[in-house]
C-alpha positions as a printed NumPy array, in Angstrom:
array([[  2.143,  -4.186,  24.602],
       [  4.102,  -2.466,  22.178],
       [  4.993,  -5.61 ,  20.064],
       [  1.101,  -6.75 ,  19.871],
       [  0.205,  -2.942,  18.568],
       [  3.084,  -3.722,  15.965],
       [  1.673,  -7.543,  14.935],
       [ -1.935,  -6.202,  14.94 ],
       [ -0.485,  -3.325,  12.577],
       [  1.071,  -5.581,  10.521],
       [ -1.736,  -7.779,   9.742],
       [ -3.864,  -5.147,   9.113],
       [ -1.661,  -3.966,   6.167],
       [ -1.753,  -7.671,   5.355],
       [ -5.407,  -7.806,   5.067],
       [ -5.374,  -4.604,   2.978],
       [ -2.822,  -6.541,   0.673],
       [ -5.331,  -8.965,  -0.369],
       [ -8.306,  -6.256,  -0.476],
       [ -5.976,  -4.61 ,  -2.863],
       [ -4.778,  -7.659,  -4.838],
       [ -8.638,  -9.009,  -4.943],
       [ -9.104,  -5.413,  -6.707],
       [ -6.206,  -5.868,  -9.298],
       [ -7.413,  -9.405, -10.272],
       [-10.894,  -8.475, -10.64 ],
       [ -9.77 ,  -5.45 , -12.781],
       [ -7.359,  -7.943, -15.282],
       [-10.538, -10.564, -15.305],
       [-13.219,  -7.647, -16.244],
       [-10.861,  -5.917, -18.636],
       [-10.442,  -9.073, -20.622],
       [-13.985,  -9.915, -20.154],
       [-14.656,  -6.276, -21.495],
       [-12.291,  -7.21 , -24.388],
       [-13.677, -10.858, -25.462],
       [-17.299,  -8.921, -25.677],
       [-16.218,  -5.818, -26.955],
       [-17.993,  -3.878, -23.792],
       [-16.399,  -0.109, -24.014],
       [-18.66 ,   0.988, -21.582],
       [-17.065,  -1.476, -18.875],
       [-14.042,  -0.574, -19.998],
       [-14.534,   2.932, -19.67 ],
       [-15.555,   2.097, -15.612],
       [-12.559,   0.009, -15.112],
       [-10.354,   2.888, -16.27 ],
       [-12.69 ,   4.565, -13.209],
       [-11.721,   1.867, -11.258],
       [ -8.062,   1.927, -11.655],
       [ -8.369,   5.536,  -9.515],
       [ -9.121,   3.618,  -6.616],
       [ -5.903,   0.783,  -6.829],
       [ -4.261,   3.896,  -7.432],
       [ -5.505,   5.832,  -3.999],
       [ -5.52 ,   2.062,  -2.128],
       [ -1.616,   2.116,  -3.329],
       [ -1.29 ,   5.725,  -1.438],
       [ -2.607,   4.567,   1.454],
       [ -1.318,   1.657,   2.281],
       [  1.737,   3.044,   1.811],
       [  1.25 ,   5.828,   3.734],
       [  0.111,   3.588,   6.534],
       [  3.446,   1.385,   6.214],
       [  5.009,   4.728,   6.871],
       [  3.461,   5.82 ,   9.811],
       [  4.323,   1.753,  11.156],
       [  7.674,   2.603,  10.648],
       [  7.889,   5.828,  12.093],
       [  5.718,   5.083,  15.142],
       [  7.011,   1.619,  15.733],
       [ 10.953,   2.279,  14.567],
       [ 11.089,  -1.697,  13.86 ],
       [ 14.976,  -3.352,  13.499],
       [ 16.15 ,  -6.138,  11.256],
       [ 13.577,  -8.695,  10.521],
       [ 10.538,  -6.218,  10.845],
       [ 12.181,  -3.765,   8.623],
       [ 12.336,  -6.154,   5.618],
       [  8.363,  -7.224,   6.261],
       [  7.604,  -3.778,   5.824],
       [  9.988,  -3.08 ,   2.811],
       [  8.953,  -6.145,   1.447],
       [  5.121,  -4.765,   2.036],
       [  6.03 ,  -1.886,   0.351],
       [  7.23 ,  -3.369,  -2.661],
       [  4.286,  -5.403,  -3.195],
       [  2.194,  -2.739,  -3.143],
       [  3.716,  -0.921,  -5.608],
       [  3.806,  -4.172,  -7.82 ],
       [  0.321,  -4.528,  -7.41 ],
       [ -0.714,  -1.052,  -8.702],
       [  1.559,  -1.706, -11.699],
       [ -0.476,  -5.091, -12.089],
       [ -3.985,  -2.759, -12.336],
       [ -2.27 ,  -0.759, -14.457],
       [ -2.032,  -3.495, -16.998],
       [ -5.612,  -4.287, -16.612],
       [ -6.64 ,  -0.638, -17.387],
       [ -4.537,  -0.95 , -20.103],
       [ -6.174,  -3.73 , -21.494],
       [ -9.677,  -1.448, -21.377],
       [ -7.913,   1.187, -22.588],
       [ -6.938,  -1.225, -25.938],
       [-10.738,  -2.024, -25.919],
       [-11.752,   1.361, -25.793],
       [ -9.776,   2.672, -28.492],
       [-10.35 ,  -0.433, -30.725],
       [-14.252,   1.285, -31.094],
       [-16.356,  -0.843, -32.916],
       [-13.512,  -2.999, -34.917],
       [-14.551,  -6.626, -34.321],
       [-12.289,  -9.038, -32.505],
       [ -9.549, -10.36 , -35.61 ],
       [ -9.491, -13.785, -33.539],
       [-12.088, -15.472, -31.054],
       [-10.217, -14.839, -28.017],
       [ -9.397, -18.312, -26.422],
       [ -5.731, -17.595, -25.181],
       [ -6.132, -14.112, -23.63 ],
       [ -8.742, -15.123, -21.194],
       [ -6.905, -17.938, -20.252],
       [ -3.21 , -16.012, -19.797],
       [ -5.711, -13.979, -17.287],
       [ -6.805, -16.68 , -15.766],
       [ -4.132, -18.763, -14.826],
       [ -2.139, -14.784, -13.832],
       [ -4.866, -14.113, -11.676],
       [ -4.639, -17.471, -10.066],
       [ -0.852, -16.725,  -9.413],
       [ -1.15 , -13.449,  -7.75 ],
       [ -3.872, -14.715,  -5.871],
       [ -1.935, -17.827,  -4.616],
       [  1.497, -15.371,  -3.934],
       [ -0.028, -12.797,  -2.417],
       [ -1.705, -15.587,   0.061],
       [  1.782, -16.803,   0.492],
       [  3.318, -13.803,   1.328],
       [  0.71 , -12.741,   3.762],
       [  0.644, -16.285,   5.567],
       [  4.571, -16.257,   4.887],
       [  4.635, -19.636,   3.333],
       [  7.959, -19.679,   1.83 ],
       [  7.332, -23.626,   0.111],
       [  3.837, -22.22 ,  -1.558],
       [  5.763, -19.021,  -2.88 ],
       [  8.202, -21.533,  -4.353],
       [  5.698, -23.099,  -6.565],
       [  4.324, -20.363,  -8.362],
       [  7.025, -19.013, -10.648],
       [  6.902, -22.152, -12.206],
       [  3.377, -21.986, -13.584],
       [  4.63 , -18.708, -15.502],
       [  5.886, -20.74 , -18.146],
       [  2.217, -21.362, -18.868],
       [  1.716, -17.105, -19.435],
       [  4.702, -17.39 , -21.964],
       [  3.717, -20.452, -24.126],
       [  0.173, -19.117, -24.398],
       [  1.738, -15.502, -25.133],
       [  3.475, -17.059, -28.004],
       [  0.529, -19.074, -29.379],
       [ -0.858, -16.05 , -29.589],
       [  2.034, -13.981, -31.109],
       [  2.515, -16.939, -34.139],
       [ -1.851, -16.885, -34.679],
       [ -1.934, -13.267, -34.456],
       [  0.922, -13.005, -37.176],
       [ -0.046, -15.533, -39.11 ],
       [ -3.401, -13.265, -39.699],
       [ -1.424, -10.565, -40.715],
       [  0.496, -12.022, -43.344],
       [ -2.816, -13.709, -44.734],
       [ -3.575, -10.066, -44.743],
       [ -1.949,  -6.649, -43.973],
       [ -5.363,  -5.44 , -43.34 ],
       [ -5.318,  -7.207, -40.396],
       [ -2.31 ,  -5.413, -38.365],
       [ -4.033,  -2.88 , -36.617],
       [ -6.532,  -5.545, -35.075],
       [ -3.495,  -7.994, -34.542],
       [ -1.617,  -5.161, -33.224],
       [ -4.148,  -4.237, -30.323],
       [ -4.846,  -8.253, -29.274],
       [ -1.122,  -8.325, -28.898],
       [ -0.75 ,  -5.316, -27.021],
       [ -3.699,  -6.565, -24.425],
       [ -1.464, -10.597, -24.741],
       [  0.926,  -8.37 , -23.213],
       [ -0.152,  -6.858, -20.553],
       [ -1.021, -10.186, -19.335],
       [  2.472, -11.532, -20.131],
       [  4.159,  -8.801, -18.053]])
């Protein structure tokens, strides 16, 4: 009885792990949407937004600790929860970048976009498709999917650096340009991280 308390524990914390990561990708995708239209007022609820990763974060982690304490689990069921609790954390970092990427929106103001943003949105995209393919991994424990992801990040960096060479070429056409170069870098990396 007492192992079947601790699975169905366990995959509720698992379940939570994907409400949470659906909230961080949703957050990057809007705050990058937000940026590409220049939307400060959905960037301004997105910063709102990033509360609730925030308190999701608390409480998940708060429930991993009552699992522990309740359930005292050894070896094997130790590391799952460790491991739970790392991803959790990693996660909330992860909105963190997205809010970030509002934040740059927000205090941009009115400045127009230097560049049409091509690259950003699709650094987002193809992140958002990794942490949504890793964190379904790591809940179904599918070591050979985990495997293939890291691989795809090599995508994030080229694009990153696309960006980086446009963004500077801009600014030595014109040293006008850095503060506007300056802010589409900072959201490139956020996504890059």
């Amino acid at each position: 009885m007492l192992r079947k308390t601790f699975e169905n524990e366990i995959q509720q914390l698992k379940d939570e792990i994907l409400v949470l990561g659906s909230m961080v990708e949703q957050s990057v995708l809007d705050a990058v949407e937000a940026l590409k239209k220049r939307d400060v007022d959905a960037s301004k609820k997105i910063v709102e937004l990033d509360k609730k990763v925030n308190a999701k974060r608390f409480e998940l982690e708060n429930q991993v600790m009552i699992v522990i304490a309740t359930q005292q689990p050894m070896a094997h069921d130790l590391r799952l929860l460790a491991s739970i609790l790392e991803v959790i954390s990693e996660l909330e970092r992860m909105g963190d970048y997205g809010k970030g990427i509002a934040v740059i929106n927000i205090r941009m103001g009115d400045q127009p976009l230097l560049k049409p943003m091509v690259d950003i949105p699709r650094m987002a995209q193809i992140g958002t498709s990794m942490l949504h393919r890793a964190l379904t991994a790591f809940v179904n424990e599918d070591m050979e999917a985990a495997r293939a992801i890291p691989a795809e990040d090599d995508q994030i960096d080229e694009l990153y650096e696309q960006t980086y060479r446009e963004l500077m070429t801009y600014v030595l056409t014109d040293p006008k340009n850095i503060e506007r170069a300056n802010w589409l870098l900072w959201a490139a990396h956020n996504l890059e991280r």
